[in-house]
Amino acid sequence: MRFISKRRLPAIIGLLAGTGLLVLAVPHTIAAMLLALSTQRYDYISNPNTSDATLDELYDTTMDAIDWVPTSKAWTRIGYIEMERAKRADTTEGQTDHYLKADSAFTSALTISPMDTYTWTRLTFARLKTGGATDGTAVESLRMSLLTGPYERNIAVNQISYAVSLWSQLTPAEQHDIQEKIRWIDTLEHRDLVALAKRNSSALEITVGAMSTAPTNLFQRFIRDINKPGSNTK
């Protein structure tokens, strides 16, 4: 019987450790490759020319990646695919079903990356489409969106829009924070904020109320632009 020499033992241990690391890396590598290979098509899921069959293929590929390694990126993709399917659904029941699936996917993503502001925001939208305004789930996700991303320019108007829909469920302190956000985003995304104000009477009342305490020149500009016909403002 041959014995392993002490001089060879470290090399053998290193080899075994390296093999173990390689085995652990394989699932992550395959999952990343599946997502990478489908990224170009995924970027166009909202394009009207993207077929339902392509959405189905993207869904299957992304779920294959999740089977290897469930990541927040992959689950978020599933959520967006379901949102696009909801937009294309022919029936109210079909839309609700896809929004509920989007809710589930975004929730799975957030269990992995709970500080993802954008996913909290999209989850709020999905919940507003499925009764979340009445069962308290939408305001819960909105609060997390605001907590994790209080000054995210790209989604601030969306956050304000959802807050308007849930205004009565916000605390006075939260309403105050939204009013501050309105005054802040007006200096960056004035056109989009005006479009939101014109959407309905609640949005108009809340945005005008917030802007009434802004500097006079900004308030006057806001009033002027919401009274313009159409949505083309500067």
PDB file of C-alpha atoms in Angstrom:
ATOM      1  CA  MET A   1       0.000   0.000   0.000  1.00  0.00           C
ATOM      2  CA  ARG A   2       1.435   3.330  -1.077  1.00  0.00           C
ATOM      3  CA  PHE A   3       1.214   6.383   1.163  1.00  0.00           C
ATOM      4  CA  ILE A   4       0.897   9.980   0.031  1.00  0.00           C
ATOM      5  CA  SER A   5       4.058  11.862   0.882  1.00  0.00           C
ATOM      6  CA  LYS A   6       3.770  14.950   3.038  1.00  0.00           C
ATOM      7  CA  ARG A   7       5.324  17.007   0.266  1.00  0.00           C
ATOM      8  CA  ARG A   8       2.548  16.076  -2.167  1.00  0.00           C
ATOM      9  CA  LEU A   9      -0.303  16.601   0.285  1.00  0.00           C
ATOM     10  CA  PRO A  10      -0.599  20.417  -0.127  1.00  0.00           C
ATOM     11  CA  ALA A  11      -0.684  20.057  -3.918  1.00  0.00           C
ATOM     12  CA  ILE A  12      -3.433  17.438  -3.710  1.00  0.00           C
ATOM     13  CA  ILE A  13      -5.454  19.584  -1.316  1.00  0.00           C
ATOM     14  CA  GLY A  14      -5.039  22.556  -3.641  1.00  0.00           C
ATOM     15  CA  LEU A  15      -6.159  20.480  -6.604  1.00  0.00           C
ATOM     16  CA  LEU A  16      -9.255  19.268  -4.781  1.00  0.00           C
ATOM     17  CA  ALA A  17     -10.089  22.794  -3.608  1.00  0.00           C
ATOM     18  CA  GLY A  18      -9.675  24.150  -7.117  1.00  0.00           C
ATOM     19  CA  THR A  19     -11.909  21.440  -8.515  1.00  0.00           C
ATOM     20  CA  GLY A  20     -14.542  22.253  -5.912  1.00  0.00           C
ATOM     21  CA  LEU A  21     -14.460  25.939  -6.782  1.00  0.00           C
ATOM     22  CA  LEU A  22     -14.735  25.102 -10.468  1.00  0.00           C
ATOM     23  CA  VAL A  23     -17.795  22.937  -9.828  1.00  0.00           C
ATOM     24  CA  LEU A  24     -19.401  25.759  -7.827  1.00  0.00           C
ATOM     25  CA  ALA A  25     -18.610  28.288 -10.566  1.00  0.00           C
ATOM     26  CA  VAL A  26     -20.169  26.299 -13.401  1.00  0.00           C
ATOM     27  CA  PRO A  27     -23.839  27.017 -12.529  1.00  0.00           C
ATOM     28  CA  HIS A  28     -23.143  30.747 -12.154  1.00  0.00           C
ATOM     29  CA  THR A  29     -21.281  30.800 -15.465  1.00  0.00           C
ATOM     30  CA  ILE A  30     -24.061  29.023 -17.337  1.00  0.00           C
ATOM     31  CA  ALA A  31     -26.753  31.236 -15.793  1.00  0.00           C
ATOM     32  CA  ALA A  32     -24.805  34.381 -16.712  1.00  0.00           C
ATOM     33  CA  MET A  33     -24.274  33.128 -20.278  1.00  0.00           C
ATOM     34  CA  LEU A  34     -27.983  32.402 -20.750  1.00  0.00           C
ATOM     35  CA  LEU A  35     -28.874  35.933 -19.670  1.00  0.00           C
ATOM     36  CA  ALA A  36     -26.098  37.507 -21.732  1.00  0.00           C
ATOM     37  CA  LEU A  37     -27.069  35.674 -24.914  1.00  0.00           C
ATOM     38  CA  SER A  38     -30.674  36.871 -24.611  1.00  0.00           C
ATOM     39  CA  THR A  39     -29.970  40.460 -23.548  1.00  0.00           C
ATOM     40  CA  GLN A  40     -30.244  41.989 -27.008  1.00  0.00           C
ATOM     41  CA  ARG A  41     -33.725  40.555 -27.563  1.00  0.00           C
ATOM     42  CA  TYR A  42     -34.763  41.338 -24.004  1.00  0.00           C
ATOM     43  CA  ASP A  43     -33.926  45.012 -24.486  1.00  0.00           C
ATOM     44  CA  TYR A  44     -36.675  45.189 -27.130  1.00  0.00           C
ATOM     45  CA  ILE A  45     -39.512  43.458 -25.288  1.00  0.00           C
ATOM     46  CA  SER A  46     -41.613  46.636 -25.360  1.00  0.00           C
ATOM     47  CA  ASN A  47     -41.170  47.038 -29.093  1.00  0.00           C
ATOM     48  CA  PRO A  48     -44.454  46.292 -30.912  1.00  0.00           C
ATOM     49  CA  ASN A  49     -42.437  44.293 -33.432  1.00  0.00           C
ATOM     50  CA  THR A  50     -41.327  41.860 -30.731  1.00  0.00           C
ATOM     51  CA  SER A  51     -43.572  38.842 -31.179  1.00  0.00           C
ATOM     52  CA  ASP A  52     -45.341  36.898 -28.459  1.00  0.00           C
ATOM     53  CA  ALA A  53     -43.245  33.910 -29.500  1.00  0.00           C
ATOM     54  CA  THR A  54     -40.082  35.881 -28.773  1.00  0.00           C
ATOM     55  CA  LEU A  55     -41.437  36.781 -25.344  1.00  0.00           C
ATOM     56  CA  ASP A  56     -42.095  33.091 -24.725  1.00  0.00           C
ATOM     57  CA  GLU A  57     -38.535  32.207 -25.771  1.00  0.00           C
ATOM     58  CA  LEU A  58     -37.092  34.904 -23.513  1.00  0.00           C
ATOM     59  CA  TYR A  59     -39.215  33.655 -20.640  1.00  0.00           C
ATOM     60  CA  ASP A  60     -38.021  30.074 -21.123  1.00  0.00           C
ATOM     61  CA  THR A  61     -34.360  31.101 -21.424  1.00  0.00           C
ATOM     62  CA  THR A  62     -34.567  33.253 -18.293  1.00  0.00           C
ATOM     63  CA  MET A  63     -36.248  30.483 -16.335  1.00  0.00           C
ATOM     64  CA  ASP A  64     -33.469  28.143 -17.471  1.00  0.00           C
ATOM     65  CA  ALA A  65     -30.975  30.618 -16.003  1.00  0.00           C
ATOM     66  CA  ILE A  66     -32.962  30.682 -12.756  1.00  0.00           C
ATOM     67  CA  ASP A  67     -32.903  26.899 -12.645  1.00  0.00           C
ATOM     68  CA  TRP A  68     -29.112  27.093 -12.608  1.00  0.00           C
ATOM     69  CA  VAL A  69     -28.820  30.053 -10.214  1.00  0.00           C
ATOM     70  CA  PRO A  70     -31.732  32.253  -9.098  1.00  0.00           C
ATOM     71  CA  THR A  71     -30.541  35.863  -9.289  1.00  0.00           C
ATOM     72  CA  SER A  72     -32.337  39.157  -8.789  1.00  0.00           C
ATOM     73  CA  LYS A  73     -31.465  40.118 -12.360  1.00  0.00           C
ATOM     74  CA  ALA A  74     -33.153  37.034 -13.785  1.00  0.00           C
ATOM     75  CA  TRP A  75     -36.256  37.347 -11.612  1.00  0.00           C
ATOM     76  CA  THR A  76     -36.550  41.016 -12.532  1.00  0.00           C
ATOM     77  CA  ARG A  77     -36.468  40.051 -16.199  1.00  0.00           C
ATOM     78  CA  ILE A  78     -39.301  37.619 -15.609  1.00  0.00           C
ATOM     79  CA  GLY A  79     -41.240  40.418 -13.949  1.00  0.00           C
ATOM     80  CA  TYR A  80     -40.789  42.737 -16.919  1.00  0.00           C
ATOM     81  CA  ILE A  81     -41.725  39.990 -19.364  1.00  0.00           C
ATOM     82  CA  GLU A  82     -44.933  39.389 -17.419  1.00  0.00           C
ATOM     83  CA  MET A  83     -45.641  43.140 -17.414  1.00  0.00           C
ATOM     84  CA  GLU A  84     -45.308  43.176 -21.189  1.00  0.00           C
ATOM     85  CA  ARG A  85     -47.572  40.143 -21.470  1.00  0.00           C
ATOM     86  CA  ALA A  86     -50.124  41.963 -19.309  1.00  0.00           C
ATOM     87  CA  LYS A  87     -50.098  44.933 -21.696  1.00  0.00           C
ATOM     88  CA  ARG A  88     -50.802  42.582 -24.594  1.00  0.00           C
ATOM     89  CA  ALA A  89     -53.501  40.515 -22.869  1.00  0.00           C
ATOM     90  CA  ASP A  90     -56.926  40.544 -24.528  1.00  0.00           C
ATOM     91  CA  THR A  91     -58.951  40.204 -21.338  1.00  0.00           C
ATOM     92  CA  THR A  92     -59.024  41.798 -17.907  1.00  0.00           C
ATOM     93  CA  GLU A  93     -58.516  38.369 -16.376  1.00  0.00           C
ATOM     94  CA  GLY A  94     -55.470  37.798 -18.522  1.00  0.00           C
ATOM     95  CA  GLN A  95     -53.991  41.159 -17.576  1.00  0.00           C
ATOM     96  CA  THR A  96     -54.538  40.515 -13.874  1.00  0.00           C
ATOM     97  CA  ASP A  97     -52.971  37.066 -14.129  1.00  0.00           C
ATOM     98  CA  HIS A  98     -49.801  38.444 -15.709  1.00  0.00           C
ATOM     99  CA  TYR A  99     -49.567  41.333 -13.244  1.00  0.00           C
ATOM    100  CA  LEU A 100     -49.845  38.845 -10.381  1.00  0.00           C
ATOM    101  CA  LYS A 101     -47.043  36.795 -11.940  1.00  0.00           C
ATOM    102  CA  ALA A 102     -44.989  39.987 -12.273  1.00  0.00           C
ATOM    103  CA  ASP A 103     -45.651  40.699  -8.593  1.00  0.00           C
ATOM    104  CA  SER A 104     -44.362  37.229  -7.695  1.00  0.00           C
ATOM    105  CA  ALA A 105     -41.253  37.616  -9.859  1.00  0.00           C
ATOM    106  CA  PHE A 106     -40.375  41.067  -8.507  1.00  0.00           C
ATOM    107  CA  THR A 107     -40.911  39.800  -4.967  1.00  0.00           C
ATOM    108  CA  SER A 108     -38.504  36.926  -5.637  1.00  0.00           C
ATOM    109  CA  ALA A 109     -35.938  39.412  -6.983  1.00  0.00           C
ATOM    110  CA  LEU A 110     -36.272  41.564  -3.883  1.00  0.00           C
ATOM    111  CA  THR A 111     -35.661  38.640  -1.534  1.00  0.00           C
ATOM    112  CA  ILE A 112     -32.210  38.498  -3.162  1.00  0.00           C
ATOM    113  CA  SER A 113     -31.599  42.246  -3.607  1.00  0.00           C
ATOM    114  CA  PRO A 114     -33.854  44.067  -1.135  1.00  0.00           C
ATOM    115  CA  MET A 115     -32.276  47.486  -1.800  1.00  0.00           C
ATOM    116  CA  ASP A 116     -33.222  47.586  -5.493  1.00  0.00           C
ATOM    117  CA  THR A 117     -35.287  50.778  -5.734  1.00  0.00           C
ATOM    118  CA  TYR A 118     -36.346  50.214  -9.324  1.00  0.00           C
ATOM    119  CA  THR A 119     -37.780  46.794  -8.561  1.00  0.00           C
ATOM    120  CA  TRP A 120     -39.695  48.137  -5.559  1.00  0.00           C
ATOM    121  CA  THR A 121     -41.162  50.783  -7.856  1.00  0.00           C
ATOM    122  CA  ARG A 122     -42.216  48.283 -10.527  1.00  0.00           C
ATOM    123  CA  LEU A 123     -43.676  46.049  -7.820  1.00  0.00           C
ATOM    124  CA  THR A 124     -45.792  48.995  -6.667  1.00  0.00           C
ATOM    125  CA  PHE A 125     -47.099  49.460 -10.205  1.00  0.00           C
ATOM    126  CA  ALA A 126     -47.958  45.763 -10.508  1.00  0.00           C
ATOM    127  CA  ARG A 127     -49.779  45.827  -7.182  1.00  0.00           C
ATOM    128  CA  LEU A 128     -51.772  48.907  -8.148  1.00  0.00           C
ATOM    129  CA  LYS A 129     -53.006  46.852 -11.097  1.00  0.00           C
ATOM    130  CA  THR A 130     -54.139  43.952  -8.908  1.00  0.00           C
ATOM    131  CA  GLY A 131     -55.969  45.467  -5.957  1.00  0.00           C
ATOM    132  CA  GLY A 132     -52.927  46.560  -4.004  1.00  0.00           C
ATOM    133  CA  ALA A 133     -54.423  49.997  -3.448  1.00  0.00           C
ATOM    134  CA  THR A 134     -57.081  48.500  -1.197  1.00  0.00           C
ATOM    135  CA  ASP A 135     -55.262  45.654   0.552  1.00  0.00           C
ATOM    136  CA  GLY A 136     -52.290  47.728   1.690  1.00  0.00           C
ATOM    137  CA  THR A 137     -49.620  45.928  -0.342  1.00  0.00           C
ATOM    138  CA  ALA A 138     -49.078  48.766  -2.819  1.00  0.00           C
ATOM    139  CA  VAL A 139     -48.346  51.362  -0.158  1.00  0.00           C
ATOM    140  CA  GLU A 140     -45.954  48.919   1.525  1.00  0.00           C
ATOM    141  CA  SER A 141     -43.876  48.541  -1.636  1.00  0.00           C
ATOM    142  CA  LEU A 142     -44.092  52.275  -2.351  1.00  0.00           C
ATOM    143  CA  ARG A 143     -42.655  53.002   1.084  1.00  0.00           C
ATOM    144  CA  MET A 144     -39.735  50.677   0.349  1.00  0.00           C
ATOM    145  CA  SER A 145     -39.217  52.351  -3.023  1.00  0.00           C
ATOM    146  CA  LEU A 146     -39.052  55.766  -1.362  1.00  0.00           C
ATOM    147  CA  LEU A 147     -36.842  54.482   1.440  1.00  0.00           C
ATOM    148  CA  THR A 148     -34.287  52.842  -0.853  1.00  0.00           C
ATOM    149  CA  GLY A 149     -34.329  55.565  -3.501  1.00  0.00           C
ATOM    150  CA  PRO A 150     -35.466  58.943  -2.196  1.00  0.00           C
ATOM    151  CA  TYR A 151     -33.620  60.843  -4.934  1.00  0.00           C
ATOM    152  CA  GLU A 152     -33.685  58.582  -7.973  1.00  0.00           C
ATOM    153  CA  ARG A 153     -34.327  61.036 -10.788  1.00  0.00           C
ATOM    154  CA  ASN A 154     -35.360  58.461 -13.383  1.00  0.00           C
ATOM    155  CA  ILE A 155     -38.250  57.101 -11.329  1.00  0.00           C
ATOM    156  CA  ALA A 156     -39.188  60.081  -9.155  1.00  0.00           C
ATOM    157  CA  VAL A 157     -42.231  61.055 -11.235  1.00  0.00           C
ATOM    158  CA  ASN A 158     -43.429  57.448 -11.137  1.00  0.00           C
ATOM    159  CA  GLN A 159     -43.039  57.397  -7.362  1.00  0.00           C
ATOM    160  CA  ILE A 160     -45.039  60.625  -7.119  1.00  0.00           C
ATOM    161  CA  SER A 161     -47.723  59.208  -9.411  1.00  0.00           C
ATOM    162  CA  TYR A 162     -48.131  56.121  -7.234  1.00  0.00           C
ATOM    163  CA  ALA A 163     -48.128  58.282  -4.103  1.00  0.00           C
ATOM    164  CA  VAL A 164     -50.980  60.329  -5.567  1.00  0.00           C
ATOM    165  CA  SER A 165     -52.979  57.111  -6.043  1.00  0.00           C
ATOM    166  CA  LEU A 166     -52.280  56.119  -2.437  1.00  0.00           C
ATOM    167  CA  TRP A 167     -52.376  59.585  -0.856  1.00  0.00           C
ATOM    168  CA  SER A 168     -54.908  58.814   1.868  1.00  0.00           C
ATOM    169  CA  GLN A 169     -52.790  55.862   3.037  1.00  0.00           C
ATOM    170  CA  LEU A 170     -49.657  57.973   3.531  1.00  0.00           C
ATOM    171  CA  THR A 171     -48.820  59.522   6.868  1.00  0.00           C
ATOM    172  CA  PRO A 172     -48.578  63.324   7.132  1.00  0.00           C
ATOM    173  CA  ALA A 173     -44.782  62.971   7.232  1.00  0.00           C
ATOM    174  CA  GLU A 174     -44.800  60.846   4.078  1.00  0.00           C
ATOM    175  CA  GLN A 175     -47.079  63.325   2.317  1.00  0.00           C
ATOM    176  CA  HIS A 176     -44.671  66.098   3.283  1.00  0.00           C
ATOM    177  CA  ASP A 177     -41.771  64.110   1.800  1.00  0.00           C
ATOM    178  CA  ILE A 178     -43.688  63.665  -1.454  1.00  0.00           C
ATOM    179  CA  GLN A 179     -44.373  67.396  -1.628  1.00  0.00           C
ATOM    180  CA  GLU A 180     -40.651  68.031  -1.223  1.00  0.00           C
ATOM    181  CA  LYS A 181     -39.952  65.477  -3.938  1.00  0.00           C
ATOM    182  CA  ILE A 182     -42.378  67.300  -6.259  1.00  0.00           C
ATOM    183  CA  ARG A 183     -40.549  70.606  -5.773  1.00  0.00           C
ATOM    184  CA  TRP A 184     -37.200  68.884  -6.289  1.00  0.00           C
ATOM    185  CA  ILE A 185     -38.099  66.960  -9.439  1.00  0.00           C
ATOM    186  CA  ASP A 186     -39.735  70.032 -10.988  1.00  0.00           C
ATOM    187  CA  THR A 187     -36.237  71.465 -11.382  1.00  0.00           C
ATOM    188  CA  LEU A 188     -35.097  68.343 -13.254  1.00  0.00           C
ATOM    189  CA  GLU A 189     -38.113  66.759 -14.976  1.00  0.00           C
ATOM    190  CA  HIS A 190     -40.530  69.679 -15.306  1.00  0.00           C
ATOM    191  CA  ARG A 191     -42.192  68.392 -18.470  1.00  0.00           C
ATOM    192  CA  ASP A 192     -42.985  64.978 -16.978  1.00  0.00           C
ATOM    193  CA  LEU A 193     -44.257  66.506 -13.744  1.00  0.00           C
ATOM    194  CA  VAL A 194     -46.611  68.805 -15.664  1.00  0.00           C
ATOM    195  CA  ALA A 195     -47.894  65.828 -17.651  1.00  0.00           C
ATOM    196  CA  LEU A 196     -48.584  64.036 -14.376  1.00  0.00           C
ATOM    197  CA  ALA A 197     -50.410  67.065 -12.965  1.00  0.00           C
ATOM    198  CA  LYS A 198     -52.701  67.093 -16.002  1.00  0.00           C
ATOM    199  CA  ARG A 199     -53.566  63.419 -15.620  1.00  0.00           C
ATOM    200  CA  ASN A 200     -56.385  63.799 -13.080  1.00  0.00           C
ATOM    201  CA  SER A 201     -57.793  66.134 -10.442  1.00  0.00           C
ATOM    202  CA  SER A 202     -55.980  64.417  -7.552  1.00  0.00           C
ATOM    203  CA  ALA A 203     -52.614  64.765  -9.240  1.00  0.00           C
ATOM    204  CA  LEU A 204     -53.381  68.381 -10.060  1.00  0.00           C
ATOM    205  CA  GLU A 205     -54.391  69.238  -6.506  1.00  0.00           C
ATOM    206  CA  ILE A 206     -51.372  67.582  -4.907  1.00  0.00           C
ATOM    207  CA  THR A 207     -48.749  68.905  -7.333  1.00  0.00           C
ATOM    208  CA  VAL A 208     -50.111  72.461  -7.324  1.00  0.00           C
ATOM    209  CA  GLY A 209     -50.296  72.385  -3.533  1.00  0.00           C
ATOM    210  CA  ALA A 210     -46.669  71.291  -3.342  1.00  0.00           C
ATOM    211  CA  MET A 211     -45.472  73.834  -5.895  1.00  0.00           C
ATOM    212  CA  SER A 212     -47.301  76.675  -4.148  1.00  0.00           C
ATOM    213  CA  THR A 213     -44.446  76.846  -1.636  1.00  0.00           C
ATOM    214  CA  ALA A 214     -41.720  76.711  -4.300  1.00  0.00           C
ATOM    215  CA  PRO A 215     -39.908  79.895  -5.349  1.00  0.00           C
ATOM    216  CA  THR A 216     -42.367  82.252  -7.065  1.00  0.00           C
ATOM    217  CA  ASN A 217     -40.816  81.971 -10.519  1.00  0.00           C
ATOM    218  CA  LEU A 218     -41.013  78.159 -10.432  1.00  0.00           C
ATOM    219  CA  PHE A 219     -44.593  78.171  -9.178  1.00  0.00           C
ATOM    220  CA  GLN A 220     -45.647  80.636 -11.868  1.00  0.00           C
ATOM    221  CA  ARG A 221     -43.975  78.545 -14.550  1.00  0.00           C
ATOM    222  CA  PHE A 222     -45.739  75.420 -13.281  1.00  0.00           C
ATOM    223  CA  ILE A 223     -49.158  77.103 -13.291  1.00  0.00           C
ATOM    224  CA  ARG A 224     -48.535  78.548 -16.717  1.00  0.00           C
ATOM    225  CA  ASP A 225     -47.573  75.196 -18.176  1.00  0.00           C
ATOM    226  CA  ILE A 226     -50.379  73.126 -16.682  1.00  0.00           C
ATOM    227  CA  ASN A 227     -52.817  75.615 -18.235  1.00  0.00           C
ATOM    228  CA  LYS A 228     -51.329  75.192 -21.678  1.00  0.00           C
ATOM    229  CA  PRO A 229     -53.296  73.000 -24.072  1.00  0.00           C
ATOM    230  CA  GLY A 230     -51.674  69.651 -24.809  1.00  0.00           C
ATOM    231  CA  SER A 231     -48.587  68.346 -23.052  1.00  0.00           C
ATOM    232  CA  ASN A 232     -45.739  70.169 -24.819  1.00  0.00           C
ATOM    233  CA  THR A 233     -44.084  72.256 -22.122  1.00  0.00           C
ATOM    234  CA  LYS A 234     -40.609  73.530 -21.498  1.00  0.00           C
TER     235      LYS A 234
END
